[in-house]
Coordinates of C-alpha atoms in Angstrom, one line a residue:
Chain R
X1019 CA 20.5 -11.9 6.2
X1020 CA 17.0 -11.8 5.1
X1021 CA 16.2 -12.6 8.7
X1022 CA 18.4 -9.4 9.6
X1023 CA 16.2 -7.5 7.7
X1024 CA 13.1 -8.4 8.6
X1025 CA 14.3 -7.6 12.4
X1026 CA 15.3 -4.6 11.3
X1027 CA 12.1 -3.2 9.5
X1028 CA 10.1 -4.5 12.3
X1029 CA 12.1 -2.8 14.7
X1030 CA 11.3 0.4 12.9
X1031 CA 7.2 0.0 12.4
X1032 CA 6.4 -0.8 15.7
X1033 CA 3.0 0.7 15.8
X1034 CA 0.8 -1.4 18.1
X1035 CA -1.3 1.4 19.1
X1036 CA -4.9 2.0 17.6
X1037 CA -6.4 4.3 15.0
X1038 CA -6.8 7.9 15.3
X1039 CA -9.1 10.2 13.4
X1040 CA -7.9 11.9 10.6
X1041 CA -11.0 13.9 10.1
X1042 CA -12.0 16.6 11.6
X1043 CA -15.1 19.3 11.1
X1044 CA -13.9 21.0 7.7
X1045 CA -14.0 24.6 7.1
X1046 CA -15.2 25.2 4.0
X1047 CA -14.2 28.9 4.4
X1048 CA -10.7 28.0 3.7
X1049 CA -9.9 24.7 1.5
X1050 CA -6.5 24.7 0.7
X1051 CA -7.4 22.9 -2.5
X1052 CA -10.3 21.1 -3.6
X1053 CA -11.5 17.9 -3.2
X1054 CA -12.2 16.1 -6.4
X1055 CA -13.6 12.9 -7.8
X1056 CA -10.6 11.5 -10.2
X1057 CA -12.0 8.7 -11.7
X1058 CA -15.5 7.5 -10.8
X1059 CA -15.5 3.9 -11.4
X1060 CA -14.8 3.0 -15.0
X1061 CA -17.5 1.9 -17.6
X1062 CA -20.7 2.1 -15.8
X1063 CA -22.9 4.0 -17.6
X1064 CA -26.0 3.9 -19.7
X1065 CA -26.2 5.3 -22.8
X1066 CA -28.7 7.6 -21.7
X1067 CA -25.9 9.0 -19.4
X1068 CA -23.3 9.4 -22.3
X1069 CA -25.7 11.5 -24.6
X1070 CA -27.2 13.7 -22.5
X1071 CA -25.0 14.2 -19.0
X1072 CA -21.5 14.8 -18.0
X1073 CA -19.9 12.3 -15.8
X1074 CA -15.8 12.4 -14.1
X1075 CA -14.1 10.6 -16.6
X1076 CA -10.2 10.3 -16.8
X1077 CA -9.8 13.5 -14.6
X1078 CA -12.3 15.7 -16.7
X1079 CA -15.6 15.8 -17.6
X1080 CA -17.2 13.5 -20.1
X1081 CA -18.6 16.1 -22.1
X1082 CA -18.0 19.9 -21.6
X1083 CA -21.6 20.7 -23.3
X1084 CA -23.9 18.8 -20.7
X1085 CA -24.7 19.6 -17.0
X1086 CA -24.0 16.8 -14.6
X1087 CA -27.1 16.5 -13.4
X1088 CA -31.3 17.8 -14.3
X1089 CA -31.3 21.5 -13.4
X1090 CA -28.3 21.8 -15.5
X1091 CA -24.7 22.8 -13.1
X1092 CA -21.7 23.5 -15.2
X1093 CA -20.3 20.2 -16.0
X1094 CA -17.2 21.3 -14.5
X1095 CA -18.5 20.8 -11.1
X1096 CA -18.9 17.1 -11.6
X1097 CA -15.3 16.7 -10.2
X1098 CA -16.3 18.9 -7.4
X1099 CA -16.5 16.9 -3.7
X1100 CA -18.3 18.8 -0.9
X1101 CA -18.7 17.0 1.9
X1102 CA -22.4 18.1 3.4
X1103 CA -21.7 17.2 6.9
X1104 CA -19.7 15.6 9.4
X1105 CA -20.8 12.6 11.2
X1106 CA -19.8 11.7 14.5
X1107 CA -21.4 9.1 17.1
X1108 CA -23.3 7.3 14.5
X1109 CA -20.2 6.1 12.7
X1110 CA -17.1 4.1 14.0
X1111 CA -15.5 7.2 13.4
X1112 CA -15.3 10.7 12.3
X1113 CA -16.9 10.8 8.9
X1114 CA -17.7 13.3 5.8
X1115 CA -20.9 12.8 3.9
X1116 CA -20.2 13.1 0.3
X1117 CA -21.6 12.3 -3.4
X1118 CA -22.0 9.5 -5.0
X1119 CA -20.6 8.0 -8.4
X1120 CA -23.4 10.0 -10.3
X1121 CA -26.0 12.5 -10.2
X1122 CA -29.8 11.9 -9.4
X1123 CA -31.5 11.9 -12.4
X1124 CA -35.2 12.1 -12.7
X1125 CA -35.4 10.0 -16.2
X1126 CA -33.6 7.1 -14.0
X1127 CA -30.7 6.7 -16.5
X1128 CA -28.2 5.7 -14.1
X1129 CA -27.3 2.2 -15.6
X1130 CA -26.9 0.8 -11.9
X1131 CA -24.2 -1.1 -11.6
X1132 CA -20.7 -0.1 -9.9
X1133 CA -18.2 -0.6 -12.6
X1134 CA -14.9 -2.4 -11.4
X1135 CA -13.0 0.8 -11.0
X1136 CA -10.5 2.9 -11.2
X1137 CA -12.6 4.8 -8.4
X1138 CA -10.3 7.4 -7.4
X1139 CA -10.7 10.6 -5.1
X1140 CA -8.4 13.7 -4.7
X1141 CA -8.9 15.0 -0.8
X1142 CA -7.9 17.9 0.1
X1143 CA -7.3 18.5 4.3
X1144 CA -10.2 18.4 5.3
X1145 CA -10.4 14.7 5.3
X1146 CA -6.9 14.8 7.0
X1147 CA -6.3 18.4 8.8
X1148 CA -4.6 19.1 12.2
X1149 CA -5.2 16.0 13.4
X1150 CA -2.0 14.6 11.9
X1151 CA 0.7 16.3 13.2
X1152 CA 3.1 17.5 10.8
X1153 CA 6.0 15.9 13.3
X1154 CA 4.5 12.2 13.0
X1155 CA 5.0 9.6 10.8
X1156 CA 2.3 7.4 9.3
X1157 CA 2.8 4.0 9.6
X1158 CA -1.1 3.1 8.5
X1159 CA -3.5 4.7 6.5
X1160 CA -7.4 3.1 6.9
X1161 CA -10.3 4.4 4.9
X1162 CA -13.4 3.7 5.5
X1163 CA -16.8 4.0 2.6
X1164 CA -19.8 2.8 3.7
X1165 CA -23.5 4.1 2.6
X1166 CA -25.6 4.2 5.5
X1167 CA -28.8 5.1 3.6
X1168 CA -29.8 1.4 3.9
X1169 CA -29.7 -1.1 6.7
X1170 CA -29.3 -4.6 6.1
X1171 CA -29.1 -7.9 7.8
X1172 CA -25.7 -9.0 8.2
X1173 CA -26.2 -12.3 6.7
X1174 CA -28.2 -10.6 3.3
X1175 CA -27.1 -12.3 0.1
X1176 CA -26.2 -8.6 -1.2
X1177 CA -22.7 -9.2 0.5
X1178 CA -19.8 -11.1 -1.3
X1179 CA -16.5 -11.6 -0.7
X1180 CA -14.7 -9.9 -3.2
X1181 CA -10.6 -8.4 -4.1
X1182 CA -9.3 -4.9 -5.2
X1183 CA -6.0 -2.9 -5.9
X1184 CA -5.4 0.3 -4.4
X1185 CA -2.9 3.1 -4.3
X1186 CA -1.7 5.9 -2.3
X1187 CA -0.4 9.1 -4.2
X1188 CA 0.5 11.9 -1.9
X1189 CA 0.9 15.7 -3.9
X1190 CA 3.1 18.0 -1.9
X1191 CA 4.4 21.3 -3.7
X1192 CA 4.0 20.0 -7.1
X1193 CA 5.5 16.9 -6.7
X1194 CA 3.8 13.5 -6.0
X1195 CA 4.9 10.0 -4.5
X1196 CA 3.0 7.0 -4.9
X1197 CA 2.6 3.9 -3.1
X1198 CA 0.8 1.3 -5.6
X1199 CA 0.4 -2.2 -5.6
X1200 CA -1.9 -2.7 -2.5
X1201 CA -3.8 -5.6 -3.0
X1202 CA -6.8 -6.4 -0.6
X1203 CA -9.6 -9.2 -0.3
X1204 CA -12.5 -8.7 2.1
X1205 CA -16.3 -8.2 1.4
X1206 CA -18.5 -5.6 0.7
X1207 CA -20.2 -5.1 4.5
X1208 CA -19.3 -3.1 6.9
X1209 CA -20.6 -4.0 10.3
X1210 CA -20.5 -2.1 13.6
X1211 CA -22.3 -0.9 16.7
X1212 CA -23.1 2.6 17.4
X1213 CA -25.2 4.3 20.2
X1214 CA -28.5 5.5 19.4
X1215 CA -30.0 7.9 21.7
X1216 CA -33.9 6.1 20.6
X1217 CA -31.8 2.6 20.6
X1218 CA -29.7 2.4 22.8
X1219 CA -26.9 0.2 21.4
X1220 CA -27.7 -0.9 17.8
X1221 CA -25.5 -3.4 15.5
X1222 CA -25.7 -2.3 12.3
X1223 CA -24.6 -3.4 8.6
X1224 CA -24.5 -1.3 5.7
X1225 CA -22.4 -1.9 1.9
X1226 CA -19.2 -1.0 3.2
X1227 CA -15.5 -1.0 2.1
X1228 CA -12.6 -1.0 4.8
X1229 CA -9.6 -0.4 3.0
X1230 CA -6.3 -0.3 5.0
X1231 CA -2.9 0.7 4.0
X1232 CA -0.1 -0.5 5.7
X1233 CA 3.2 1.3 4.8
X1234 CA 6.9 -0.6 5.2
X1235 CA 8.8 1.0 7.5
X1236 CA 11.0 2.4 4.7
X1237 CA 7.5 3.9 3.2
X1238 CA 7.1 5.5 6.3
X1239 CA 10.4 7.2 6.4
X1240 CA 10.1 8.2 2.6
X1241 CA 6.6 9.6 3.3
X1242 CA 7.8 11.8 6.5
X1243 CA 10.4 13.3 4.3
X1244 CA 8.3 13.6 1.7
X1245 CA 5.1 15.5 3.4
X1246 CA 6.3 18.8 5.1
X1247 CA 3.1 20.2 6.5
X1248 CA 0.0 18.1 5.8
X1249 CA -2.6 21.0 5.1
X1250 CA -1.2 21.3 1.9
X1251 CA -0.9 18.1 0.9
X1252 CA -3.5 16.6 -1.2
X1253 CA -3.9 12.8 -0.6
X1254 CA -5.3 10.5 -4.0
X1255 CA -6.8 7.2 -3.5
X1256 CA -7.2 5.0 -6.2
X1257 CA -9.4 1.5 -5.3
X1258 CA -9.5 -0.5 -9.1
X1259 CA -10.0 -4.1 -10.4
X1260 CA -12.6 -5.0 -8.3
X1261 CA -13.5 -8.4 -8.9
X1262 CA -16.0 -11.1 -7.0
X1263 CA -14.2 -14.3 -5.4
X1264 CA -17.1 -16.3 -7.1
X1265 CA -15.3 -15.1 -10.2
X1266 CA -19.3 -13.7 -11.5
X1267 CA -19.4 -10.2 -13.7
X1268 CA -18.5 -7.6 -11.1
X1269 CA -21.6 -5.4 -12.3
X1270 CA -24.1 -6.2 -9.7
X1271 CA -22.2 -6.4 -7.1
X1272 CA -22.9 -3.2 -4.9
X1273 CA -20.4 -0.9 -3.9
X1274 CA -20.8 2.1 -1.1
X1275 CA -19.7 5.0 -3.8
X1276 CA -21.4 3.5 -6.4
X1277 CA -24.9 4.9 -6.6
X1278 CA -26.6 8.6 -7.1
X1279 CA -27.0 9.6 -3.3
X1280 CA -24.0 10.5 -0.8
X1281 CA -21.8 7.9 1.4
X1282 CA -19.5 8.0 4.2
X1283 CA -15.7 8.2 3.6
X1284 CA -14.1 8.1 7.4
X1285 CA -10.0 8.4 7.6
X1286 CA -8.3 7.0 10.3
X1287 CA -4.2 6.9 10.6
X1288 CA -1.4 5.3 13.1
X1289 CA 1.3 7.4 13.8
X1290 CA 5.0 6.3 14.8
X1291 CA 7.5 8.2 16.1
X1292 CA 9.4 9.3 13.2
X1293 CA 13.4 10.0 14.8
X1294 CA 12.8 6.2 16.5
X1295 CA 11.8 4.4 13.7
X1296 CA 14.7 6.2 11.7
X1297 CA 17.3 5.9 14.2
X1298 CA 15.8 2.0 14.7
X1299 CA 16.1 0.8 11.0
X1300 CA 19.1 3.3 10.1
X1301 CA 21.1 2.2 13.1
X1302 CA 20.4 -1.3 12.3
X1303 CA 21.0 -1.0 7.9
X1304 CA 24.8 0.0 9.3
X1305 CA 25.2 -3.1 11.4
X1306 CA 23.7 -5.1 8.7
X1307 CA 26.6 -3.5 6.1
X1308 CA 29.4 -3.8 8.4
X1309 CA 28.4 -7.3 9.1
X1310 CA 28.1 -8.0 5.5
X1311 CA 31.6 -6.6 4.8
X1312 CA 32.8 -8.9 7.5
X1313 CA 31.3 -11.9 5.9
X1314 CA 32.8 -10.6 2.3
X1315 CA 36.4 -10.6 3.9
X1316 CA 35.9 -13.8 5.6
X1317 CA 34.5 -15.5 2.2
X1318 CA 38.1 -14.9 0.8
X1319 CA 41.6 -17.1 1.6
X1320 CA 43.0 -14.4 3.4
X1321 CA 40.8 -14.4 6.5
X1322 CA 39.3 -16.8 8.2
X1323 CA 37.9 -16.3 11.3
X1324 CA 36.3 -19.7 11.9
X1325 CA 39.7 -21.2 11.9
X1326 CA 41.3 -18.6 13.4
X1327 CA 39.0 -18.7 16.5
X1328 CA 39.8 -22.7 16.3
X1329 CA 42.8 -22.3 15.8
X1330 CA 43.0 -20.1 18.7
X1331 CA 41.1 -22.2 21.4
X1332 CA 43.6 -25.2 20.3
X1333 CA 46.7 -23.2 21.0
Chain A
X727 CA 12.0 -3.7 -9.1
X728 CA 14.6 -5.8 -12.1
X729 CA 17.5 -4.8 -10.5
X730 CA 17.0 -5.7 -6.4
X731 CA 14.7 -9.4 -8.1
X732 CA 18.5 -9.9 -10.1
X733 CA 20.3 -8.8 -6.8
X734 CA 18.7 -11.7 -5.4
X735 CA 18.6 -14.0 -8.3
X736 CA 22.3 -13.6 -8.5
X737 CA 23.1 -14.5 -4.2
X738 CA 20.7 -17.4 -4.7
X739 CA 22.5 -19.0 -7.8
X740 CA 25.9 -18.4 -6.1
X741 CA 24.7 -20.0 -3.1
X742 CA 22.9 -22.8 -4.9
X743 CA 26.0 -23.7 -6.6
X744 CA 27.9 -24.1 -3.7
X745 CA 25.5 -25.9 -2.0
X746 CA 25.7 -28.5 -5.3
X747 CA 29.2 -28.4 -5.4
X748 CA 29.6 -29.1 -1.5
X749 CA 27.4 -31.7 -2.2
X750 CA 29.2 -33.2 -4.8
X751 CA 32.5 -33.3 -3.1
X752 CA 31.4 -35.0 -0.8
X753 CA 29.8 -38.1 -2.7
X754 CA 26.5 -36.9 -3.3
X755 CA 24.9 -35.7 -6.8
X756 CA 26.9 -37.5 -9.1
X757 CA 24.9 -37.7 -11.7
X758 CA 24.8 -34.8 -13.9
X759 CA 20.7 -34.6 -13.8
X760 CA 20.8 -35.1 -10.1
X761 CA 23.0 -32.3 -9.4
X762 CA 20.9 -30.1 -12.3
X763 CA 17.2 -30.8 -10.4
X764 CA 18.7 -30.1 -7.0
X765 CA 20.4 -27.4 -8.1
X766 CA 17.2 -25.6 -10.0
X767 CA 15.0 -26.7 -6.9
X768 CA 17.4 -24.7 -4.5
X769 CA 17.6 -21.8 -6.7
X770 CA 13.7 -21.4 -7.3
X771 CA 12.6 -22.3 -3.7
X772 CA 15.5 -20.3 -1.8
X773 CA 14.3 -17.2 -4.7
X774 CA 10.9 -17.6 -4.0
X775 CA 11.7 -17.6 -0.1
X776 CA 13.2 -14.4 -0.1
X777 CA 11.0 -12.6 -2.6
X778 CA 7.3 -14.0 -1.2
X779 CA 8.1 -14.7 2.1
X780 CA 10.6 -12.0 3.6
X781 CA 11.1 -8.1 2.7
X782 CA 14.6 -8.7 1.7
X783 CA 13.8 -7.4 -1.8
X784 CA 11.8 -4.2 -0.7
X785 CA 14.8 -3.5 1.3
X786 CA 17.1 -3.8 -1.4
X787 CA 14.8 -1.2 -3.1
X788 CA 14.5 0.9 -0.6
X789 CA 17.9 1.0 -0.4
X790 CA 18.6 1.4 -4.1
X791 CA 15.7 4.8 -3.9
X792 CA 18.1 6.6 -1.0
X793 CA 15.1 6.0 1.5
X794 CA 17.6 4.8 3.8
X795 CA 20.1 7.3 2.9
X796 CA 24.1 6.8 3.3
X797 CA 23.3 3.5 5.3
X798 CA 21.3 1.9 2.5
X799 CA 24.3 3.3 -0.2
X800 CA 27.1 1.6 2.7
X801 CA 24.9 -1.4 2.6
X802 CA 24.5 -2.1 -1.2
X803 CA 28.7 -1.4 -1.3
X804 CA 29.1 -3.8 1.1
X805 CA 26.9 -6.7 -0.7
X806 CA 28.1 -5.6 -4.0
X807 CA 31.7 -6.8 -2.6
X808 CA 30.5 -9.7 -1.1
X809 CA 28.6 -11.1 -4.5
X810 CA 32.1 -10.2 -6.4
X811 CA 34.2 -11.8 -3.5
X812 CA 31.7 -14.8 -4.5
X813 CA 32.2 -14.2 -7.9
X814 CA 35.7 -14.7 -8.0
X815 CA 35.6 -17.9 -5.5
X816 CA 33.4 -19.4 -7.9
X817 CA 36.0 -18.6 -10.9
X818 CA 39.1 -19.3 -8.9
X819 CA 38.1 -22.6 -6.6
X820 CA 34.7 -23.9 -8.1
X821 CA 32.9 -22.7 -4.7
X822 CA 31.3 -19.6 -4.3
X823 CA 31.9 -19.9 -0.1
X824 CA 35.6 -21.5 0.5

């Protein structure tokens, strides 16, 4: 049976095919909703933050009184994310530029380390648009942070292999579904090749995270029934409990969102064909019963099909 | 999550005591701590098996949340009657399979 099932589910999430972008240039004209920071990494701050800034705390500002940064913006606006450009050609893919953990400060109070999370961002459809057809279904979700504003070599000791949770919480007309309990081990580089027009070719590494979500097939099927038309559906991604494989305090360890500049979020999804994967997995759930209703009847005295079948190639 | 881990727990102890009780009529296990660690090694390793290594219990939950609609319902019917068909075996004849 079990082996039933997993033919079954895999008959249904086919998806062999490659990643497509899910970004596309945003028009800031006409957000649906706003993009906002949720949770911006947990307990990493200095006490010179606390007293005298704001900071995204638990989905509101730390402190309604301060400005988030020197030059004093309404705190409110911490939660505010506005991607400042779109990048394409020098990233893997598609990408929007967007703020940092915390706010440049002149005094240097940033406390400098990343905090092990919750990290968790609200994006609106901009970072998803028209390029996901409201007629797909998602079978894979990939994210991609990495903060470009340093190059490194790829072998730097700044890279560690290191483990994190996520989640996936999709908000369509006022009501949410969550898929939790991703867990993912990997390392803090990301490493590619883009095409410089100085350069030529050039392999580059910057801090990076690569987080990808795979749904189950049944995910899939609860998701495409779930999201009805994807520019207004807000998308939250929670990445938490970051810890080192070397089992050292996570503090030092950098992370691409973790810092007071701007870094690179690029989205990137596989679609499968929605009726075939239902049809596939549906189709087969209804052998799967009528065979299991067989095997019920046939575990009783009253029918035995083994025997009979014996029984029957004897006579 | 409770209910599709005790779906499982439950077809794995029915199946483990069969497995012990075929055993035993045939001439193995006698011994009562024989038949007790063979029967707790079935249980956890054929448990673990479906619950690390196949997605026999997301399934279950999937089918317990209606993500699979009537199909998933028809399937949970159908190995609800097959876990009391195995229930009453057990009861009646000492064998959860006969």
């Amino acid at each position: 049976m079990p082996f039933a099932v997993a033919i079954i589910t895999n008959a249904g999430s086919s998806s062999e095919g490659e990643y497509q972008d899910s970004i596309s240039f945003p028009n800031p004209a006409y957000p649906p909703f706003s993009s906002t920071y949720v949770n911006n990494g947990g307990d990493n701050y200095s006490s010179y933050y606390s007293d005298n800034r704001a900071f995204v705390s638990e989905e509101r500002g730390s402190n309604p009184n301060f400005p988030c940064s020197l030059g004093g913006t309404p705190s409110d606006n911490c939660f505010l994310l506005s991607p400042s450009s779109t990048l394409v050609g020098s990233t893997p893919m598609t990408s929007l530029e967007i703020e940092q953990t915390h706010y440049f400060n002149n005094n240097t109070a940033y406390v400098g380390s990343s905090g092990d999370g919750p990290f968790t961002w609200s994006l609106n459809s901009w970072f998803f648009s028209e390029l996901i057809e409201n007629e797909e279904a998602i079978d894979k979700f990939r994210f991609s942070f990495f903060d470009q504003a340093v190059d490194y070599n790829c072998g730097a000791s700044i890279f560690e292999n290191i483990s994190w949770t996520g989640s996936l919480t999709f908000i369509y007309d006022n009501d949410t579904l969550t898929f939790s309990d991703f867990a993912f081990q990997g390392s803090n580089k990301i490493e590619y090749v883009y095409r410089s027009v100085q350069h030529g070719f050039v392999q580059t590494c910057h801090v990076g995270l690569v987080v990808e979500f795979d749904l189950t097939a049944f995910e899939t099927l609860e998701l495409d029934t779930f999201v009805q038309d994807w520019n207004w559906t807000l998308i939250e991604v929670e990445l938490d409990n970051f810890e080192r494989e070397d089992f050292l305090p996570f503090a030092d360890t950098p992370l691409p969102f973790a810092g007071t500049d701007e870094f690179q979020l690029g989205v990137e999804h596989q679609p499968v064909n929605s009726a075939e994967a239902g049809f596939l997995i549906k189709t087969g759930t209804i052998i799967l019963a009528v065979l299991t209703f067989v095997l019920a009847i046939a575990s009783t005295n009253y029918w035995d099909p083994f025997r009979n079948a014996v029984k029957g190639a004897l006579d | 999550l409770i209910g599709t881990e005790g779906i499982i727990y439950l077809a794995t102890l029915l199946l483990t005591l069969t497995v012990v009780g075929r055993a035993g009529d045939a001439g193995f296990l006698n011994g009562a701590f024989q038949r007790g660690f063979a029967g707790v090694s079935t249980q956890v390793v054929s448990a673990n098996f479906l619950l690390s290594y196949t997605n026999f219990e997301t399934f279950l939950r999937a089918c317990l949340e209606g993500m699979l609609g009537f199909s998933g319902y028809l399937y949970l019917a159908s190995l609800g009657l097959l876990l009391v068909v195995w229930i009453s075996n057990l009861v009646e004849y000492r064998q959860a399979i006969v």
